[in-house]
CSV table of C-alpha atoms in Angstrom, one decimal:
chain,number,residue,atom,x,y,z
I,10,MET,CA,0.1,0.2,0.3
I,11,THR,CA,2.0,3.8,-0.9
I,12,ILE,CA,1.4,7.2,1.1
I,13,SER,CA,-0.8,7.5,-3.2
I,14,GLU,CA,-3.8,4.5,-2.6
I,15,ILE,CA,-3.9,5.6,1.7
I,16,TYR,CA,-4.6,9.0,0.1
I,17,ASP,CA,-7.6,8.1,-2.1
I,18,LEU,CA,-8.9,5.5,0.8
I,19,PHE,CA,-8.4,8.8,3.0
I,20,LEU,CA,-10.6,11.0,0.8
I,21,LEU,CA,-13.3,7.9,-0.3
I,22,GLU,CA,-13.6,8.9,3.4
I,23,GLN,CA,-14.5,12.2,3.9
I,24,GLN,CA,-17.1,11.7,0.8
I,25,TYR,CA,-18.4,8.7,3.4
I,26,ARG,CA,-18.6,10.9,6.3
I,27,ASN,CA,-21.0,13.2,3.5
I,28,ASN,CA,-17.7,16.0,4.7
I,29,SER,CA,-18.6,19.5,2.8
I,30,VAL,CA,-16.4,19.7,-0.5
I,31,VAL,CA,-15.5,22.4,0.7
I,32,THR,CA,-13.7,20.6,4.0
I,33,ILE,CA,-11.9,18.1,1.5
I,34,ASP,CA,-11.3,20.3,-1.6
I,35,TRP,CA,-8.7,21.6,2.0
I,36,TYR,CA,-7.3,18.6,3.4
I,37,LYS,CA,-6.8,18.4,-1.1
I,38,TRP,CA,-5.1,21.3,-0.7
I,39,GLN,CA,-2.7,20.7,2.9
I,40,LEU,CA,-2.0,17.5,1.8
I,41,GLY,CA,-1.4,17.7,-1.9
I,42,ASP,CA,1.8,21.1,0.0
I,43,PHE,CA,2.5,17.9,2.5
I,44,PHE,CA,2.9,15.7,-0.1
I,45,ARG,CA,5.0,17.2,-2.5
I,46,TRP,CA,7.1,18.2,0.6
I,47,LEU,CA,8.0,14.5,1.0
I,48,GLY,CA,9.0,14.0,-1.4
I,49,SER,CA,7.7,9.5,-0.9
I,50,ASP,CA,5.1,7.4,-1.0
I,51,ASN,CA,6.5,4.9,1.5
I,52,PRO,CA,4.3,5.0,4.5
I,53,SER,CA,7.1,4.6,5.8
I,54,ASP,CA,8.5,8.4,5.7
I,55,LEU,CA,5.1,8.7,7.3
I,56,SER,CA,6.9,9.1,10.6
I,57,LEU,CA,6.2,11.7,14.0
I,58,LEU,CA,10.0,12.8,13.4
I,59,HIS,CA,9.0,14.0,9.5
I,60,PHE,CA,5.4,15.4,11.1
I,61,LYS,CA,7.7,17.3,13.6
I,62,GLU,CA,10.2,19.3,10.6
I,63,TYR,CA,7.6,19.2,8.5
I,64,GLY,CA,5.3,22.2,11.0
I,65,VAL,CA,9.2,23.4,11.9
I,66,TYR,CA,9.1,23.4,7.7
I,67,LEU,CA,6.2,26.1,7.9
I,68,ARG,CA,7.5,27.8,9.9
I,69,SER,CA,9.7,28.9,8.1
I,70,LEU,CA,7.9,30.3,5.0
I,71,SER,CA,7.4,33.5,4.5
I,72,LYS,CA,3.7,35.0,3.1
I,73,ARG,CA,4.0,37.6,0.1
I,74,ASP,CA,4.0,40.3,2.0
I,75,GLY,CA,7.5,38.3,3.4
I,76,ASP,CA,5.5,38.3,7.3
I,77,LYS,CA,6.1,34.8,8.5
I,78,LEU,CA,2.9,32.4,8.3
I,79,SER,CA,1.1,32.5,11.6
I,80,GLY,CA,0.6,29.5,13.8
I,81,GLY,CA,-3.2,29.3,13.6
I,82,SER,CA,-2.6,29.4,10.1
I,83,VAL,CA,0.7,26.4,10.4
I,84,ASN,CA,-1.4,24.4,13.2
I,85,GLY,CA,-4.2,24.5,10.7
I,86,ALA,CA,-2.1,22.7,7.7
I,87,LEU,CA,-1.0,20.6,10.5
I,88,ARG,CA,-4.6,19.3,11.5
I,89,ALA,CA,-4.7,18.3,7.9
I,90,VAL,CA,-2.1,15.7,8.2
I,91,LYS,CA,-2.7,15.0,11.4
I,92,ALA,CA,-6.2,13.3,10.4
I,93,PHE,CA,-4.0,11.7,7.7
I,94,TYR,CA,-2.0,10.5,10.2
I,95,ASN,CA,-4.8,9.0,12.6
I,96,PHE,CA,-6.9,7.3,9.3
I,97,ALA,CA,-3.9,5.2,8.6
I,98,ILE,CA,-3.4,5.1,11.5
I,99,ASP,CA,-6.9,3.7,12.2
I,100,SER,CA,-6.5,2.4,9.0
I,101,GLU,CA,-3.4,-0.6,10.2
I,102,PHE,CA,-1.1,1.4,7.9
I,103,LEU,CA,0.3,2.7,10.0
I,104,GLU,CA,1.7,1.9,13.7
I,105,ASP,CA,-0.6,3.4,16.8
I,106,PHE,CA,1.4,7.1,17.6
I,107,SER,CA,-1.8,9.0,17.0
I,108,ARG,CA,-1.3,10.2,21.2
I,109,GLN,CA,2.6,11.6,19.8
I,110,LEU,CA,0.7,14.0,17.6
I,111,LYS,CA,0.5,17.0,18.6
I,112,LEU,CA,0.3,20.1,17.4
I,113,PRO,CA,2.7,22.8,18.3
I,114,ARG,CA,2.1,26.3,20.6
I,115,VAL,CA,0.6,28.3,19.5
I,116,HIS,CA,0.9,32.4,21.4
I,117,LYS,CA,-2.0,34.6,20.2
I,118,LYS,CA,-1.3,38.0,19.2
I,119,GLU,CA,-4.1,40.7,20.8
I,120,GLN,CA,-7.0,41.2,18.1
I,121,LEU,CA,-6.9,44.3,16.7
I,122,ILE,CA,-10.2,45.7,15.1
I,123,LEU,CA,-11.3,48.9,14.0
I,124,ASP,CA,-12.5,51.4,15.9
I,125,ASP,CA,-15.2,53.8,14.5
I,126,ASP,CA,-13.1,56.6,12.5
I,127,GLU,CA,-11.8,53.2,10.3
I,128,ILE,CA,-15.2,51.5,10.1
I,129,ARG,CA,-16.4,54.8,8.5
I,130,GLU,CA,-13.5,55.9,6.2
I,131,LEU,CA,-13.5,52.3,5.0
I,132,LEU,CA,-17.7,52.1,4.2
I,133,ALA,CA,-16.3,55.0,2.0
I,134,CYS,CA,-14.1,53.7,0.2
I,135,PHE,CA,-16.6,52.7,-2.3
I,136,ASN,CA,-18.5,54.4,-5.2
I,137,PRO,CA,-22.6,55.0,-4.1
I,138,GLY,CA,-23.4,55.3,-8.2
I,139,ASN,CA,-20.9,52.1,-9.2
I,140,LEU,CA,-22.5,48.0,-9.2
I,141,ILE,CA,-20.0,46.5,-8.5
I,142,ASP,CA,-18.5,48.7,-5.6
I,143,LEU,CA,-21.8,48.4,-4.3
I,144,ARG,CA,-21.7,44.5,-4.4
I,145,ASN,CA,-18.2,45.1,-2.8
I,146,LYS,CA,-19.5,46.6,0.1
I,147,CYS,CA,-22.0,44.1,0.7
I,148,PHE,CA,-19.3,42.0,1.1
I,149,VAL,CA,-17.8,44.3,3.9
I,150,VAL,CA,-21.4,45.3,5.6
I,151,LEU,CA,-22.0,41.1,5.6
I,152,MET,CA,-19.2,40.9,8.2
I,153,MET,CA,-18.9,44.0,10.0
I,154,ASP,CA,-22.9,43.4,10.6
I,155,CYS,CA,-23.9,39.2,11.1
I,156,GLY,CA,-20.8,38.5,11.7
I,157,LEU,CA,-20.1,36.0,8.5
I,158,ARG,CA,-17.1,34.8,7.2
I,159,ARG,CA,-15.3,35.8,3.6
I,160,GLY,CA,-16.4,32.1,1.2
I,161,GLU,CA,-20.3,32.0,3.6
I,162,ILE,CA,-20.9,34.7,1.4
I,163,PRO,CA,-21.2,33.6,-2.0
I,164,ARG,CA,-22.7,30.8,-0.9
I,165,LEU,CA,-25.8,33.0,-0.6
I,166,ASN,CA,-28.9,32.1,-2.5
I,167,VAL,CA,-30.9,34.4,-3.7
I,168,GLY,CA,-34.1,32.3,-1.0
I,169,ASP,CA,-31.8,32.8,1.9
I,170,VAL,CA,-32.3,36.5,1.9
I,171,ASN,CA,-35.4,37.7,4.0
I,172,LEU,CA,-35.7,41.0,3.1
I,173,LYS,CA,-39.1,41.8,5.4
I,174,ASN,CA,-38.5,40.2,8.1
I,175,ASN,CA,-34.3,40.9,7.6
I,176,THR,CA,-32.3,37.5,8.1
I,177,LEU,CA,-30.0,36.1,6.6
I,178,LEU,CA,-30.0,31.7,6.3
I,179,VAL,CA,-25.9,30.8,6.3
I,180,ARG,CA,-23.8,28.0,5.2
I,181,GLY,CA,-20.5,27.2,7.4
I,182,LYS,CA,-18.4,25.1,7.7
I,183,GLY,CA,-19.7,21.2,7.2
I,184,SER,CA,-22.4,22.0,5.5
I,185,LYS,CA,-24.6,23.6,8.9
I,186,GLN,CA,-26.9,26.3,8.5
I,187,ARG,CA,-28.5,28.8,10.7
I,188,ILE,CA,-30.7,32.0,10.9
I,189,VAL,CA,-28.1,34.9,11.5
I,190,PRO,CA,-30.1,38.5,11.7
I,191,ILE,CA,-29.1,41.9,9.5
I,192,GLY,CA,-28.6,44.9,10.7
I,193,ASP,CA,-32.1,47.8,9.2
I,194,SER,CA,-28.5,49.7,7.4
I,195,CYS,CA,-27.4,45.8,6.3
I,196,SER,CA,-30.9,46.0,5.1
I,197,SER,CA,-31.7,48.3,2.7
I,198,LEU,CA,-27.9,48.1,1.7
I,199,LEU,CA,-28.7,44.3,0.1
I,200,SER,CA,-32.1,46.5,-1.4
I,201,GLU,CA,-30.0,47.9,-3.3
I,202,TYR,CA,-27.8,46.2,-4.6
I,203,PHE,CA,-31.1,43.6,-5.1
I,204,PRO,CA,-35.2,45.2,-5.5
I,205,PRO,CA,-36.8,43.0,-3.4
I,206,GLN,CA,-38.8,43.2,-6.8
I,207,SER,CA,-36.2,42.2,-8.8
I,208,LEU,CA,-35.7,39.0,-6.2
I,209,LEU,CA,-38.8,37.9,-7.4
I,210,LEU,CA,-37.7,37.1,-10.9
I,211,TYR,CA,-34.7,34.6,-10.1
I,212,ASP,CA,-34.8,30.9,-8.9
I,213,SER,CA,-34.3,30.9,-5.1
I,214,ASP,CA,-31.1,28.1,-5.9
I,215,SER,CA,-29.5,31.5,-8.1
I,216,PRO,CA,-26.1,33.2,-6.1
I,217,PHE,CA,-27.3,36.9,-4.8
I,218,PHE,CA,-24.0,37.5,-5.3
I,219,CYS,CA,-22.7,37.6,-9.1
I,220,ASP,CA,-19.8,38.4,-10.8
I,221,ARG,CA,-19.2,39.7,-13.7
I,222,SER,CA,-20.2,37.0,-16.3
I,223,GLY,CA,-22.6,36.8,-14.2
I,224,ASN,CA,-21.7,33.4,-12.9
I,225,ARG,CA,-21.5,32.6,-9.1
I,226,CYS,CA,-19.1,35.2,-7.4
I,227,THR,CA,-16.3,32.8,-5.4
I,228,ASP,CA,-14.0,32.7,-2.7
I,229,ASN,CA,-10.3,33.8,-4.4
I,230,LEU,CA,-12.3,37.2,-5.9
I,231,ILE,CA,-13.3,38.4,-2.3
I,232,LYS,CA,-9.8,37.9,-1.4
I,233,GLN,CA,-8.7,40.4,-4.6
I,234,VAL,CA,-11.7,42.3,-2.9
I,235,PHE,CA,-10.0,42.6,0.3
I,236,GLN,CA,-5.7,42.6,-1.5
I,237,ASP,CA,-7.5,46.2,-3.4
I,238,LEU,CA,-9.5,47.3,-0.2
I,239,LYS,CA,-6.2,47.7,2.2
I,240,GLU,CA,-5.0,49.2,-0.3
I,241,ARG,CA,-7.4,52.5,-1.2
I,242,SER,CA,-8.8,52.8,3.0
I,243,GLY,CA,-4.5,52.9,3.9
I,244,ILE,CA,-5.0,50.1,6.8
I,245,GLU,CA,-2.8,47.4,6.6
I,246,ARG,CA,-3.9,45.3,8.6
I,247,LEU,CA,-7.6,44.6,7.4
I,248,HIS,CA,-8.7,40.9,6.2
I,249,PRO,CA,-12.0,39.3,6.3
I,250,HIS,CA,-11.2,38.2,9.6
I,251,LEU,CA,-11.3,41.2,11.3
I,252,LEU,CA,-14.1,42.3,9.8
I,253,ARG,CA,-15.5,39.1,12.2
I,254,HIS,CA,-13.9,39.4,14.4
I,255,THR,CA,-14.8,43.4,15.4
I,256,PHE,CA,-18.8,42.3,14.8
I,257,ALA,CA,-18.2,40.5,17.8
I,258,THR,CA,-16.5,42.4,19.9
I,259,TYR,CA,-18.7,45.1,19.9
I,260,TYR,CA,-21.9,42.3,20.3
I,261,LEU,CA,-20.7,41.7,23.5
I,262,ALA,CA,-19.6,45.1,24.7
I,263,ASP,CA,-22.8,46.4,23.0
I,264,GLY,CA,-25.3,43.8,25.3
I,265,GLY,CA,-25.1,41.1,24.3
I,266,ASP,CA,-25.0,37.4,25.5
I,267,LEU,CA,-22.5,34.7,24.8
I,268,GLU,CA,-24.8,32.2,23.3
I,269,THR,CA,-26.7,34.0,21.2
I,270,LEU,CA,-23.1,35.3,19.2
I,271,ARG,CA,-22.5,31.7,19.2
I,272,LEU,CA,-24.9,31.0,16.9
I,273,ILE,CA,-24.3,33.9,15.1
I,274,LEU,CA,-21.1,32.6,14.6
I,275,GLY,CA,-21.8,28.9,13.8
I,276,HIS,CA,-19.1,28.1,16.8
I,277,SER,CA,-20.2,24.5,18.1
I,278,SER,CA,-18.3,25.7,20.8
I,279,ILE,CA,-18.6,28.0,23.2
I,280,ASN,CA,-14.9,27.8,24.1
I,281,THR,CA,-14.5,29.4,20.7
I,282,THR,CA,-16.6,32.0,21.3
I,283,GLN,CA,-15.1,33.3,24.9
I,284,MET,CA,-12.6,34.0,22.5
I,285,TYR,CA,-13.8,37.8,22.2
I,286,LEU,CA,-15.6,38.1,26.0
I,287,HIS,CA,-11.1,38.9,26.0
I,288,LEU,CA,-12.0,41.6,23.5
I,289,ALA,CA,-15.2,42.9,24.7
I,290,PHE,CA,-13.4,43.9,27.6
I,291,ASN,CA,-11.0,46.1,26.4
I,292,LEU,CA,-12.7,47.5,24.8
I,293,LYS,CA,-15.6,48.4,27.6
I,294,LEU,CA,-12.4,49.6,29.5
I,295,SER,CA,-11.1,52.2,26.6
I,296,ARG,CA,-14.6,53.2,27.0
I,297,SER,CA,-15.0,54.0,30.3
I,298,HIS,CA,-12.7,57.4,32.4
I,299,TYR,CA,-12.0,55.4,34.8
I,300,HIS,CA,-12.1,55.7,38.1
I,301,SER,CA,-8.8,55.6,39.5
I,302,HIS,CA,-10.0,54.7,44.0
I,303,LEU,CA,-6.2,56.3,45.3
I,304,ASP,CA,-7.4,59.8,43.3
I,305,SER,CA,-10.8,59.8,45.8
I,306,LEU,CA,-8.0,59.6,48.5
I,307,GLU,CA,-7.0,63.6,49.7
I,308,VAL,CA,-2.5,62.7,50.5
């Protein structure tokens, strides 16, 4: 049995589990990079040593902007490799060393969300008379007003957008669906891009957002939009997920509860959502005036 043959069985297992196309494509991408680095089709090279060496190699890589890969990106790649290793172990193609397959520690940086002035600057980048700019502004507002992930926006269909009730049906990770509320300003913007009377002319499964050719928007198109927005806005740290972080932090700081936020964001565990408690606390602290006890003493 070769690594290629084990890989084919691994993909078959993912299809059998009814994992989404996005998940399967992610495995193909991450494992393809690992196999090219490994340069072998011999299962004996699927060793713990090579697993760790690959992690060290990933940390040495640089992105296009010259920055090193983040700890989260490295761990994401290693999670895919770990899943493949565990499949090979469970299928008895490898001896069991699964307990030693540990991901490296990630040193998390403080998330610096967009402040009000930056939000205004970002929204001012769009030409209201241009349909493409209007569409791109919808991308930004959906992430910042509803906490949508970048990859969830292209999957929106005409039938998923309920402008009467101000809700969206969102297809998240693993084909999970959730209902997400939208604010009045977001609803008005979506209505401007796709007037309600026009929605009646399309099938419910038609894409809500299209490219210049009339085809469904892609994840890569949204990446390109944000590359352009980074230059136009001058916000160097701008990326799609920052808008999701910004939404979640303001939601809690403005009085929202953690469980509702979990449902809106589509997190399967409350532990993932809890990271925003710290960000919201910092935001509240920056908004308020600190009352020093020492200042009240006559010393």
